[in-house]
Amino acid sequence: MLIGVPKEIKNHEYRVGLTPAGVRELTSAGHQLLIEHDAGQAIGLSDENYQQAGAEIAASAVEIYGRGELIVKVKEPQPEERRLLRPEQLLFTYLHLAPDFEQTRDLVNSGAVCIAYETVTGANGGLPLLAPMSEVAGRMAIQAGAHALEKTQGGMGMLLGGVPGVAPASVVVLGGGVVGLNAARMAMGLGADVTIVDKSLPRLKLLDEQFGPQLKTLYATTEMIERVVLRADMVIGAVLLPGAKAPKLIDRALLKQMKTGAVLIDVSIDQGGCFESSRPTTHDKPTYQEEGIIHYCVANMPGAVARTSTFALTNATLPFVMALADKGYRQALLDDRHLMNGLNVCRGQVTFKAVAEAHGYPYVSSESVLR
């Protein structure tokens, strides 16, 4: 199969869909790889590195989309990329369609077969292609939040871990999944007072057993969320409903009661955000203030540590790329129900229920469109 990897064009997005090592695995299996010129240059992966791994270098995205049977990306295709998609062409990338009507409409109209990394499931019930970027984003959230707490950035002027004789910052993490776990680990490592709030008692028990009294765990009710948010200096939004819009856990009324200069980091922004006041930001201008509260809502946080993120992502996606290339999408999806769960749009039909419901499209099961 001819696999195309375009250069990412979202604001300050330097990740790339495959590393040279991933390319070498695919070319060794008999597949052709077409990499856009300078796709990995920003993170030290040169065209020569890709050529040595067996890839051909393409001059433009137009060539990638024009020739590629399978397009492997990182971020959702931007409007100019969506116009290049062809019927039956296979797209494998992060999509986050539930909060994005325009992208959903364009993918439906393209007739392409679109598989979303974030809804591919794992045998243990996890999300294996979302997990590596969630690990990165969770850890980055604390770095970004600590910086935003500085007075020069608009925050209240707190050092996250405090100093002897001065209390540390209070960090509240809403959601105990992969993002929440990694955020909590980073915050505790810096000496913050950390609380995780989650609806899963088994998850809270596991976290308690893992970290002991260093980490406070609380069951998520509206009252409990309000109580901990009002005393928080930093809140990490780390909730996830796979493929669906994130629930709004902090409304504007609660926001107005928070400490002036507190910081909200909305890692759920790709799925619409879990704070009512959230709106997507970019690495160029990552923060804004609402009601005296600093908001950090960058929609591609791992893009700031693009080299680490690219290698972590390829490690996770490569077996699925190999299966799609070896078998073709129909057989690969039929053989693997976890990969099938990643199918969001197929030849003009929406095949992920939460996306169909979010935008008013008829829902068609993956099995029915593939057989």
Coordinates of C-alpha atoms in Angstrom, one line a residue:
M1 CA 0.0 0.0 0.0
L2 CA 1.2 3.6 -0.7
I3 CA 1.2 5.4 2.6
G4 CA 1.4 9.2 2.7
V5 CA 2.6 11.3 5.6
P6 CA 2.0 15.1 5.2
K7 CA 3.6 17.9 7.1
E8 CA 1.3 19.1 9.9
I9 CA 0.1 22.6 9.4
K10 CA -1.9 23.4 12.6
N11 CA -0.5 26.3 14.6
H12 CA 2.9 25.3 16.2
E13 CA 2.3 21.7 15.4
Y14 CA 5.7 20.0 14.8
R15 CA 4.8 16.4 15.3
V16 CA 4.8 14.0 12.3
G17 CA 2.7 10.9 11.7
L18 CA 5.6 8.4 11.5
T19 CA 9.2 8.3 12.6
P20 CA 12.0 7.0 10.2
A21 CA 12.0 3.8 12.4
G22 CA 8.3 3.4 11.7
V23 CA 8.9 4.0 8.0
R24 CA 11.6 1.3 7.9
E25 CA 9.2 -1.3 9.5
L26 CA 6.6 -0.5 6.8
T27 CA 9.0 -0.5 3.9
S28 CA 10.5 -3.8 5.1
A29 CA 7.0 -5.2 4.9
G30 CA 6.7 -4.2 1.3
H31 CA 4.8 -0.9 1.6
Q32 CA 5.6 2.4 -0.1
L33 CA 6.1 5.5 2.0
L34 CA 5.7 9.0 0.7
I35 CA 6.8 11.7 3.2
E36 CA 6.2 15.4 2.6
H37 CA 9.4 17.5 2.3
D38 CA 10.6 18.7 5.7
A39 CA 7.7 17.0 7.5
G40 CA 10.0 16.1 10.5
Q41 CA 12.7 18.8 10.1
A42 CA 11.6 20.8 13.1
I43 CA 12.2 17.9 15.5
G44 CA 15.5 16.7 13.9
L45 CA 14.1 14.1 11.5
S46 CA 15.5 15.1 8.1
D47 CA 14.4 14.1 4.6
E48 CA 17.6 12.1 4.4
N49 CA 16.6 10.1 7.6
Y50 CA 13.4 9.2 5.9
Q51 CA 15.0 8.3 2.6
Q52 CA 17.5 6.1 4.4
A53 CA 14.5 4.3 5.9
G54 CA 13.1 3.7 2.4
A55 CA 10.7 6.6 1.9
E56 CA 10.2 8.8 -1.1
I57 CA 10.1 12.5 -0.5
A58 CA 7.1 14.4 -1.9
A59 CA 7.3 18.1 -2.7
S60 CA 3.8 19.1 -1.4
A61 CA 0.7 18.0 0.5
V62 CA -1.1 18.0 -2.8
E63 CA 1.2 15.2 -4.0
I64 CA 0.7 13.3 -0.7
Y65 CA -3.1 13.4 -0.8
G66 CA -3.1 12.9 -4.6
R67 CA -1.1 9.7 -4.5
G68 CA -1.5 8.2 -1.0
E69 CA -4.0 5.4 -0.4
L70 CA -3.5 5.7 3.4
I71 CA -2.9 9.1 5.0
V72 CA -1.2 8.9 8.4
K73 CA -1.3 12.2 10.3
V74 CA -1.2 13.5 13.9
K75 CA -3.8 16.3 14.1
E76 CA -7.2 16.6 12.5
P77 CA -7.0 17.7 8.8
Q78 CA -7.4 21.5 8.4
P79 CA -9.9 22.9 5.9
E80 CA -7.3 23.1 3.1
E81 CA -6.3 19.4 3.7
R82 CA -9.9 18.2 3.9
R83 CA -10.5 19.6 0.4
L84 CA -7.7 17.2 -0.9
L85 CA -9.3 14.0 0.5
R86 CA -10.7 11.5 -2.1
P87 CA -13.5 9.0 -1.9
E88 CA -12.4 5.7 -0.4
Q89 CA -9.1 7.2 0.7
L90 CA -8.1 6.1 4.2
L91 CA -7.3 8.7 6.8
F92 CA -5.8 7.7 10.1
T93 CA -5.3 10.5 12.7
Y94 CA -6.7 12.3 15.7
L95 CA -10.1 13.7 14.7
H96 CA -12.1 14.8 17.8
L97 CA -15.3 15.2 15.7
A98 CA -18.0 15.6 18.4
P99 CA -17.3 19.3 19.0
D100 CA -16.4 20.1 15.4
F101 CA -19.4 20.2 13.0
E102 CA -17.4 21.7 10.0
Q103 CA -14.8 19.0 10.1
T104 CA -17.5 16.3 10.4
R105 CA -19.4 17.7 7.5
D106 CA -16.3 17.9 5.3
L107 CA -15.2 14.4 6.1
V108 CA -18.7 13.1 5.3
N109 CA -18.7 15.0 2.0
S110 CA -15.3 13.7 1.1
G111 CA -16.3 10.1 0.9
A112 CA -13.1 9.1 2.7
V113 CA -12.7 6.4 5.3
C114 CA -11.7 8.2 8.5
I115 CA -10.4 6.3 11.6
A116 CA -9.8 8.4 14.7
Y117 CA -6.9 7.5 17.0
E118 CA -8.8 8.7 20.1
T119 CA -11.6 6.1 19.8
V120 CA -9.5 3.0 19.0
T121 CA -9.9 0.8 22.1
G122 CA -7.7 -1.7 23.8
A123 CA -8.2 -5.2 25.1
N124 CA -8.0 -3.8 28.7
G125 CA -10.7 -1.2 28.0
G126 CA -8.3 1.7 27.5
L127 CA -7.6 3.9 24.6
P128 CA -4.1 2.9 23.4
L129 CA -3.6 5.6 20.8
L130 CA -4.8 8.4 23.0
A131 CA -2.8 7.2 26.0
P132 CA 0.7 8.4 25.0
M133 CA -0.5 11.9 24.2
S134 CA -2.6 11.9 27.4
E135 CA 0.6 11.1 29.3
V136 CA 2.4 14.0 27.7
A137 CA -0.5 16.4 28.1
G138 CA -1.0 15.5 31.8
R139 CA 2.6 16.1 32.6
M140 CA 2.7 19.3 30.5
A141 CA -0.5 20.6 32.2
I142 CA 1.4 21.1 35.4
Q143 CA 4.4 22.8 33.7
A144 CA 2.0 25.2 31.9
G145 CA -0.1 25.7 35.1
A146 CA 3.0 26.5 37.2
H147 CA 4.1 29.1 34.7
A148 CA 0.6 30.6 34.5
L149 CA 0.5 31.0 38.3
E150 CA 3.4 33.4 38.1
K151 CA 2.4 37.0 38.7
T152 CA 4.0 38.1 35.4
Q153 CA 1.6 35.7 33.6
G154 CA -1.5 37.1 35.3
G155 CA -1.6 34.4 38.1
M156 CA -1.7 35.0 41.8
G157 CA 2.1 34.7 42.1
M158 CA 2.5 31.3 43.7
L159 CA 5.3 28.8 43.6
L160 CA 3.7 25.4 43.1
G161 CA 5.6 23.6 45.8
G162 CA 5.9 26.5 48.2
V163 CA 9.0 26.8 50.4
P164 CA 9.8 25.9 54.0
G165 CA 7.3 27.9 56.1
V166 CA 5.0 28.7 53.1
A167 CA 2.2 26.4 52.0
P168 CA 2.3 24.9 48.6
A169 CA -0.4 25.5 45.9
S170 CA -3.6 23.5 46.0
V171 CA -4.0 21.6 42.7
V172 CA -7.3 19.9 41.9
V173 CA -7.4 17.4 39.1
L174 CA -10.9 16.6 37.7
G175 CA -10.6 13.1 36.3
G176 CA -8.5 10.2 37.4
G177 CA -7.6 8.7 34.0
V178 CA -4.3 8.8 32.1
V179 CA -4.2 12.6 32.0
G180 CA -5.2 13.0 35.6
L181 CA -2.8 10.4 36.8
N182 CA 0.2 12.0 35.0
A183 CA -0.8 15.5 36.1
A184 CA -1.1 14.4 39.7
R185 CA 2.3 12.7 39.6
M186 CA 4.0 15.8 38.2
A187 CA 2.2 18.1 40.7
M188 CA 3.1 15.9 43.7
G189 CA 6.7 15.7 42.4
L190 CA 6.9 19.5 42.6
G191 CA 5.5 19.5 46.1
A192 CA 1.9 20.7 45.5
D193 CA -1.1 19.7 47.6
V194 CA -3.0 17.5 45.1
T195 CA -6.5 16.2 45.0
I196 CA -8.1 14.0 42.3
V197 CA -11.8 13.9 41.8
D198 CA -13.4 11.1 39.8
K199 CA -16.7 9.2 39.5
S200 CA -15.1 5.7 39.6
L201 CA -14.7 4.3 43.1
P202 CA -12.4 1.5 41.8
R203 CA -10.2 4.1 40.1
L204 CA -10.0 6.2 43.2
K205 CA -9.2 3.1 45.3
L206 CA -6.4 2.2 42.8
L207 CA -4.9 5.7 43.0
D208 CA -5.1 5.7 46.8
E209 CA -3.3 2.4 46.9
Q210 CA -0.6 3.7 44.5
F211 CA 0.1 7.0 46.2
G212 CA -1.2 6.7 49.7
P213 CA -1.8 9.8 51.8
Q214 CA 0.3 12.0 49.5
L215 CA -2.7 12.1 47.1
K216 CA -6.2 13.0 48.2
T217 CA -9.0 11.2 46.4
L218 CA -12.6 12.4 46.3
Y219 CA -15.8 11.0 44.7
A220 CA -17.2 13.4 42.1
T221 CA -20.5 15.0 43.0
T222 CA -21.6 18.5 42.1
E223 CA -21.2 19.7 45.7
M224 CA -17.7 18.1 46.1
I225 CA -16.5 19.7 42.8
E226 CA -17.7 23.1 43.9
R227 CA -16.1 22.7 47.3
V228 CA -12.6 21.8 46.1
V229 CA -12.6 24.2 43.1
L230 CA -13.3 27.2 45.4
R231 CA -10.2 26.5 47.4
A232 CA -8.0 25.5 44.4
D233 CA -5.1 27.6 43.1
M234 CA -4.9 25.4 39.9
V235 CA -7.6 23.1 38.4
I236 CA -6.7 20.5 35.7
G237 CA -9.7 19.5 33.5
A238 CA -8.9 15.9 32.6
V239 CA -12.4 14.4 31.9
L240 CA -13.1 12.2 28.9
L241 CA -16.1 10.6 27.4
P242 CA -14.6 8.7 24.4
G243 CA -15.5 10.3 21.2
A244 CA -18.1 12.6 22.8
K245 CA -18.2 16.2 24.0
A246 CA -16.7 16.7 27.4
P247 CA -19.2 17.5 30.2
K248 CA -19.1 21.1 31.6
L249 CA -17.9 20.8 35.2
I250 CA -17.3 24.4 36.1
D251 CA -19.9 26.9 35.0
R252 CA -19.5 30.7 34.9
A253 CA -21.3 31.1 38.3
L254 CA -18.7 28.9 40.0
L255 CA -15.9 30.6 38.0
K256 CA -16.9 33.9 39.5
Q257 CA -16.4 32.6 43.0
M258 CA -12.9 31.2 42.5
K259 CA -9.8 32.8 43.8
T260 CA -8.6 35.7 41.6
G261 CA -5.5 34.7 39.7
A262 CA -6.2 31.0 39.9
V263 CA -5.4 28.9 36.9
L264 CA -7.6 26.5 34.8
I265 CA -5.9 24.1 32.4
D266 CA -8.4 22.4 30.1
V267 CA -6.9 19.3 28.7
S268 CA -10.3 18.3 27.5
I269 CA -10.5 21.2 25.0
D270 CA -10.1 18.8 22.0
Q271 CA -13.5 17.4 22.9
G272 CA -15.1 20.8 23.5
G273 CA -13.6 21.6 27.0
C274 CA -14.9 20.8 30.5
F275 CA -15.2 24.4 31.7
E276 CA -18.1 26.6 30.4
S277 CA -15.7 29.5 29.9
S278 CA -13.2 27.4 27.8
R279 CA -12.3 28.2 24.2
P280 CA -9.5 26.8 22.2
T281 CA -6.2 28.6 22.3
T282 CA -2.8 28.2 20.5
H283 CA 0.8 28.0 21.5
D284 CA 1.2 31.5 20.1
K285 CA -1.3 32.8 22.7
P286 CA -2.0 30.0 25.1
T287 CA -3.9 31.9 27.9
Y288 CA -6.7 34.4 28.5
Q289 CA -8.6 35.7 31.5
E290 CA -12.2 35.3 32.3
E291 CA -13.6 36.6 35.6
G292 CA -10.1 37.1 36.9
I293 CA -9.2 33.4 36.2
I294 CA -6.3 32.4 33.9
H295 CA -7.4 29.8 31.3
Y296 CA -4.9 27.7 29.4
C297 CA -6.8 25.8 26.6
V298 CA -4.2 24.9 23.9
A299 CA -5.8 22.2 21.7
N300 CA -2.5 20.5 20.7
M301 CA -0.5 20.7 23.9
P302 CA 1.8 17.8 23.1
G303 CA 2.9 19.7 19.9
A304 CA 5.1 21.8 22.2
V305 CA 7.3 18.7 23.0
A306 CA 6.9 17.4 19.5
R307 CA 10.0 15.1 19.4
T308 CA 9.0 13.2 22.5
S309 CA 5.4 13.1 21.3
T310 CA 6.2 11.9 17.8
F311 CA 8.2 8.9 19.0
A312 CA 5.6 8.0 21.6
L313 CA 2.8 8.2 19.1
T314 CA 4.5 6.1 16.4
N315 CA 5.2 3.4 19.0
A316 CA 1.5 3.2 19.6
T317 CA 0.1 3.6 16.1
L318 CA 2.6 1.5 14.1
P319 CA 0.9 -1.9 14.7
F320 CA -2.4 -0.5 13.5
V321 CA -0.9 1.2 10.5
M322 CA 0.8 -2.1 9.6
A323 CA -2.5 -3.9 9.8
L324 CA -4.4 -1.4 7.7
A325 CA -1.6 -1.5 5.1
D326 CA -1.2 -5.3 5.1
K327 CA -4.9 -6.2 4.9
G328 CA -6.7 -3.1 3.6
Y329 CA -9.1 -1.2 5.8
R330 CA -12.1 -3.5 5.4
Q331 CA -10.4 -6.7 6.5
A332 CA -8.3 -5.0 9.1
L333 CA -11.3 -3.5 10.8
L334 CA -13.4 -6.7 10.6
D335 CA -10.5 -8.6 12.1
D336 CA -10.0 -6.2 15.0
R337 CA -13.1 -4.9 16.8
H338 CA -10.8 -2.4 18.8
L339 CA -9.6 -0.9 15.5
M340 CA -13.2 -0.9 14.2
N341 CA -14.2 1.3 17.2
G342 CA -11.9 3.9 15.7
L343 CA -14.0 4.2 12.5
N344 CA -15.9 7.5 12.8
V345 CA -16.8 8.3 9.1
C346 CA -17.0 5.9 6.3
R347 CA -17.8 6.7 2.7
G348 CA -20.3 9.5 3.5
Q349 CA -21.8 7.9 6.6
V350 CA -21.2 8.6 10.3
T351 CA -20.3 5.4 12.1
F352 CA -19.6 6.7 15.7
K353 CA -22.8 7.2 17.7
A354 CA -21.7 10.1 19.8
V355 CA -20.5 12.1 16.7
A356 CA -23.8 11.4 14.9
E357 CA -25.8 12.5 17.9
A358 CA -23.7 15.7 18.3
H359 CA -24.3 16.9 14.8
G360 CA -27.7 15.4 13.8
Y361 CA -26.4 12.8 11.4
P362 CA -28.0 9.4 11.0
Y363 CA -25.9 6.8 12.9
V364 CA -24.8 3.7 10.8
S365 CA -23.0 0.9 12.5
S366 CA -19.4 0.2 11.4
E367 CA -20.3 -3.5 10.7
S368 CA -23.1 -2.6 8.4
V369 CA -21.0 -0.3 6.2
L370 CA -18.1 -2.8 6.0
R371 CA -20.0 -5.9 5.1

